Short mmCIF file of C-alpha atoms in Angstrom, two decimals:
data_model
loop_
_atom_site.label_atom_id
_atom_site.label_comp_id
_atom_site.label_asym_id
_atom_site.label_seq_id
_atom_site.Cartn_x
_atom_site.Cartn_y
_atom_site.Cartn_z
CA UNK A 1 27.51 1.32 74.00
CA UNK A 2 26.46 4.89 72.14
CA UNK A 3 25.04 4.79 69.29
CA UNK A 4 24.99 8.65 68.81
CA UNK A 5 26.38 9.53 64.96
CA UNK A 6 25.95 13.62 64.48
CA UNK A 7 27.50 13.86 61.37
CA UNK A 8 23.94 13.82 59.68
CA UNK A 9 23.89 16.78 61.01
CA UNK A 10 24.54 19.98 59.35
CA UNK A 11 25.78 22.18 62.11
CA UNK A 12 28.00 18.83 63.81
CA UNK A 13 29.81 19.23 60.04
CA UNK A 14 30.22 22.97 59.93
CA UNK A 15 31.41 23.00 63.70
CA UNK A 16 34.03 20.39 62.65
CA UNK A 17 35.42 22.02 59.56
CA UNK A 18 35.40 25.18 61.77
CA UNK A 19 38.03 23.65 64.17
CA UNK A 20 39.82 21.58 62.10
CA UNK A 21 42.85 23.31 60.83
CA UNK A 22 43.41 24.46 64.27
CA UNK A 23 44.18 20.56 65.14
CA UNK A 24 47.73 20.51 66.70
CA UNK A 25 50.24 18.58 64.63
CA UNK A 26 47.45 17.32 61.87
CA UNK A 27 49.68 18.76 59.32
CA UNK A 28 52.75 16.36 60.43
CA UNK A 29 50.40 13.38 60.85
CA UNK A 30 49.29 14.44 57.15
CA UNK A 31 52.51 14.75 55.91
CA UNK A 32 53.72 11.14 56.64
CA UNK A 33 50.65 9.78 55.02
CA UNK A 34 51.93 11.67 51.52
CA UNK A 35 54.99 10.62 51.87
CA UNK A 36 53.68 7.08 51.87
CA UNK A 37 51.22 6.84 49.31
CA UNK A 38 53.09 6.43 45.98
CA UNK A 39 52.98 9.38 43.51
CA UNK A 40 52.11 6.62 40.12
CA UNK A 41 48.86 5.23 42.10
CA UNK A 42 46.02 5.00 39.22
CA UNK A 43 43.19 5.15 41.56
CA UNK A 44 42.65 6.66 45.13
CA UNK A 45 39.26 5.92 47.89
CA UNK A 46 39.07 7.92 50.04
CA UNK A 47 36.91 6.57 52.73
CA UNK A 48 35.03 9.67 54.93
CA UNK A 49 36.66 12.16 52.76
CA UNK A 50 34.75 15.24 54.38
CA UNK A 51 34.97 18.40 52.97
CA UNK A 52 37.94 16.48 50.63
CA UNK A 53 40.85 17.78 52.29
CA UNK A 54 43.14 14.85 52.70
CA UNK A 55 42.04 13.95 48.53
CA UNK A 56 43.06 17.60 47.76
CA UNK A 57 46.51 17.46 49.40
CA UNK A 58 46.69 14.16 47.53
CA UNK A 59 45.97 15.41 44.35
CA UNK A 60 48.67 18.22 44.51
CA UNK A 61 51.02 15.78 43.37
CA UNK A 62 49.02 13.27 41.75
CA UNK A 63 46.55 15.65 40.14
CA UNK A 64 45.55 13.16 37.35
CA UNK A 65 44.63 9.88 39.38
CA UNK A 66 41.31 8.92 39.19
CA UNK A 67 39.64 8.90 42.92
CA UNK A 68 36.41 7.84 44.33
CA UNK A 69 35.45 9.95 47.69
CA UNK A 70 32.49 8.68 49.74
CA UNK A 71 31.01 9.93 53.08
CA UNK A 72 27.23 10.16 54.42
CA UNK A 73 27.22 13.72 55.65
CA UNK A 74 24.93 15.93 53.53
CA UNK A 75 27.14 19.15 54.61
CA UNK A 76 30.16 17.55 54.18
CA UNK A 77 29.52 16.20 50.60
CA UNK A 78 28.52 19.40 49.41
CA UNK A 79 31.20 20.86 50.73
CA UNK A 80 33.51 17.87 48.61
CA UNK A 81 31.36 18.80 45.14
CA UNK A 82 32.11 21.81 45.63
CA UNK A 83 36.04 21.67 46.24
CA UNK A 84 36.24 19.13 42.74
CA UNK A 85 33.79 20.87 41.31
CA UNK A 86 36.18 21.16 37.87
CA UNK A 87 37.96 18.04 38.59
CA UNK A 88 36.13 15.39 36.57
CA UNK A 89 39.04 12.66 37.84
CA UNK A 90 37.17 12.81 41.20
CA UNK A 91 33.74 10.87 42.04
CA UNK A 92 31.63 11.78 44.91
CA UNK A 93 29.63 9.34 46.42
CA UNK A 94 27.16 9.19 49.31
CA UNK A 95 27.49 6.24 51.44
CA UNK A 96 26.83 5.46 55.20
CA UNK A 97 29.60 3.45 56.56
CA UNK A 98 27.34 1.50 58.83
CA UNK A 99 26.40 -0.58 55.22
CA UNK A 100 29.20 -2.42 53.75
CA UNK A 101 31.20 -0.79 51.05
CA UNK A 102 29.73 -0.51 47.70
CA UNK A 103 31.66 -2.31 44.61
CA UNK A 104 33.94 0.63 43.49
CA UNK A 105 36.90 -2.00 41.56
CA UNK A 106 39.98 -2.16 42.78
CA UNK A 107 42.26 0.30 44.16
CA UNK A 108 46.17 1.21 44.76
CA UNK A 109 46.01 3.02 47.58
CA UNK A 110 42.56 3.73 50.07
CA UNK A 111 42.96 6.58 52.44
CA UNK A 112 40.35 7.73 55.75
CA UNK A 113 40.89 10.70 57.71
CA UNK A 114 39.27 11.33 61.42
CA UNK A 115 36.41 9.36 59.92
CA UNK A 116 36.29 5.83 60.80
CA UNK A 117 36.26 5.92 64.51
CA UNK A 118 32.68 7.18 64.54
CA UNK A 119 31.35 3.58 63.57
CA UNK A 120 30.99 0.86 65.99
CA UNK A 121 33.96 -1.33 66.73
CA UNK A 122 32.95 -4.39 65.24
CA UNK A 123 31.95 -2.16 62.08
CA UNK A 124 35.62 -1.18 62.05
CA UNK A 125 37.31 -4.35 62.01
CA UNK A 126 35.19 -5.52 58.73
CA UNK A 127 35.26 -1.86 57.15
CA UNK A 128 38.84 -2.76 57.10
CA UNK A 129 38.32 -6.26 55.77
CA UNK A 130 36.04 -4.68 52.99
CA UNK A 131 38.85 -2.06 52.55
CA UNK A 132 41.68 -4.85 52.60
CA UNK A 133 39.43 -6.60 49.42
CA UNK A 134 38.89 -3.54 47.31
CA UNK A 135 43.01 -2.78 47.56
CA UNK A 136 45.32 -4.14 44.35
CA UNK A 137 48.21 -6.37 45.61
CA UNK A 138 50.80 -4.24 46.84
CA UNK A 139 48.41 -1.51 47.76
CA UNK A 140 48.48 0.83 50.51
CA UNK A 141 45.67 1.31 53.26
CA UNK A 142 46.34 4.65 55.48
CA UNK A 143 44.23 6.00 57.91
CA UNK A 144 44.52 8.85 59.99
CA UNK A 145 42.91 8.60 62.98
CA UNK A 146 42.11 9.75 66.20
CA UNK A 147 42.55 7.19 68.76
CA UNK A 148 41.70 6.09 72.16
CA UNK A 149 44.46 7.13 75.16
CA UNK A 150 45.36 3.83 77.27
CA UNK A 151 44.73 6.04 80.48
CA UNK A 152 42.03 8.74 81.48
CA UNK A 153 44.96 10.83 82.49
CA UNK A 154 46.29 10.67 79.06
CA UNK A 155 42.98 11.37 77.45
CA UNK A 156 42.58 14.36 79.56
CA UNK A 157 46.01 15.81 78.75
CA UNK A 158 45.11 15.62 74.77
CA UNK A 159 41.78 17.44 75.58
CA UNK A 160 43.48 20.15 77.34
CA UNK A 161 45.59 19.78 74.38
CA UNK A 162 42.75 20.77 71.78
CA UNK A 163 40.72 22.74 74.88
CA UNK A 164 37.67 20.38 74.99
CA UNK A 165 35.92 20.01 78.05
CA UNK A 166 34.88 16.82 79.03
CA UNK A 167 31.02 17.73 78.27
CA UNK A 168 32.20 19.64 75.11
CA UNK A 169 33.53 15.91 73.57
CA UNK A 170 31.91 14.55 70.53
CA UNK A 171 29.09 11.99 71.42
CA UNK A 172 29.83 10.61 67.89
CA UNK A 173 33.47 9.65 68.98
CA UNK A 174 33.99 5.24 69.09
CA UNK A 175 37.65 5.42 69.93
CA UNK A 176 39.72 2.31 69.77
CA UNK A 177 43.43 1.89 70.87
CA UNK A 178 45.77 1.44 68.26
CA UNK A 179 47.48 -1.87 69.56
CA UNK A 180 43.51 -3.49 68.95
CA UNK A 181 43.32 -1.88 65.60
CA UNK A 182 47.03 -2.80 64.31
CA UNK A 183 45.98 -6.51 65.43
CA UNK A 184 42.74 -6.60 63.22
CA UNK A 185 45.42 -5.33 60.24
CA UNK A 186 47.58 -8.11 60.95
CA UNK A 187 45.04 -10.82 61.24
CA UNK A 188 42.97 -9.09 57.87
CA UNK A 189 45.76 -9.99 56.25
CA UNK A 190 48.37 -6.67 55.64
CA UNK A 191 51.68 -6.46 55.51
CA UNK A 192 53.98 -3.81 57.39
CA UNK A 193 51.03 -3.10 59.34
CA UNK A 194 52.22 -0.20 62.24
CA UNK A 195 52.08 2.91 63.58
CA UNK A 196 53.81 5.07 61.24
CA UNK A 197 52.82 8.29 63.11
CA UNK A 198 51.60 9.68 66.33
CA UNK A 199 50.71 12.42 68.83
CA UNK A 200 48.35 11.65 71.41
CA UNK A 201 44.96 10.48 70.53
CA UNK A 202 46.30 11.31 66.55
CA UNK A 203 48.11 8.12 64.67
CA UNK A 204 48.40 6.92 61.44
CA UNK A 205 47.96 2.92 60.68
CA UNK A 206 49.27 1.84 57.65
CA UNK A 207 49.09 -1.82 55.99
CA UNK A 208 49.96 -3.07 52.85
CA UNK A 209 47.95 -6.08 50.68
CA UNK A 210 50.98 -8.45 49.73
CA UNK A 211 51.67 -9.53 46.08
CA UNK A 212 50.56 -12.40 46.76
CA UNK A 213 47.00 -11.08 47.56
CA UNK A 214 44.47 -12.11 44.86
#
């Protein structure tokens, strides 16, 4: 199995950002995860938060919850400083996701965008058991994410799609199919675990820690 990660890499992150509000339908998969996350959450993670895109759209209507943002990519940290630059309700925090999650408290809702299928898939499943421990009861888990096609054919079709070649794909790409990942929610221990959106090799997976949760 690869082990190739480019996101160290400086010109990997600026080719990325480059490309990526030219994603089709990101926007819509986006939008459900808003709608979702409740506007009276106290505190946000956002787990591979990039440049801080999916934090900023947060913030536009929860501009006063505190939030903790965390990647590994020198470029794309930067980038994040520099976009909450005056916001002193945001924390920016280096961390490679290959380590297990550093004690941040406890969260009400913990958000990932396009980040977490670059680590391995046994990584995932206990990123999201790390994730499921750091949530409040009754918070939300939401992560956008690009996917692996159940067919070649399909996986072809959403390249076309984004006009990748098949030797212009990233080498830093793990993908997992959703059914897999929704089972790992399930079994973690969430509730309402699904597939609230998807198009293609694009979903968002949503659980919920129960009440009951301590």
């Amino acid at each position: 199995m690869s082990q190739v990660n480019l996101w160290s890499s400086a010109e990997h992150a600026l080719w990325y950002l480059a490309k990526a509000d030219g994603i089709p339908h990101r926007t819509e998969g986006e939008a459900v995860l808003l709608e979702e996350v409740p506007k009276d959450v106290k505190r946000i993670l956002d787990v591979g938060t990039g440049d801080g895109r999916l934090l900023g759209l947060l913030k536009c209507d929860r501009p006063n919850v505190a939030s903790v943002a965390i990647d590994f990519s020198p470029t794309m940290l930067e980038k994040a400083r520099i976009r909450f630059a005056d916001d002193n309700t945001v924390t920016v925090i280096e961390h490679n996701f290959d380590a297990p999650l550093p004690d941040l408290g406890k969260f009400d809702a913990i958000v990932s965008s396009f980040a977490i299928h670059h680590v391995e898939d046994d990584r995932k499943r206990s990123l999201y058991a790390e994730i499921f421990e750091l949530l409040e009861p009754g918070g939300i888990f939401c992560n956008l994410e690009h996917v692996a096609s159940p067919t070649e054919a399909l996986h072809e079709k959403f390249r076309e799609a984004l006009g990748i070649s098949k030797e212009g794909e990233d080498p830093s790409n793990k993908l997992l199919d959703v059914e897999t990942q929704l089972r790992w929610f399930r079994e973690i221990g969430f509730d309402n675990a699904d597939c609230y959106w998807k198009w293609r090799e694009l979903a968002l997976l949503i659980g919920v820690k129960p009440i009951a949760s301590q």
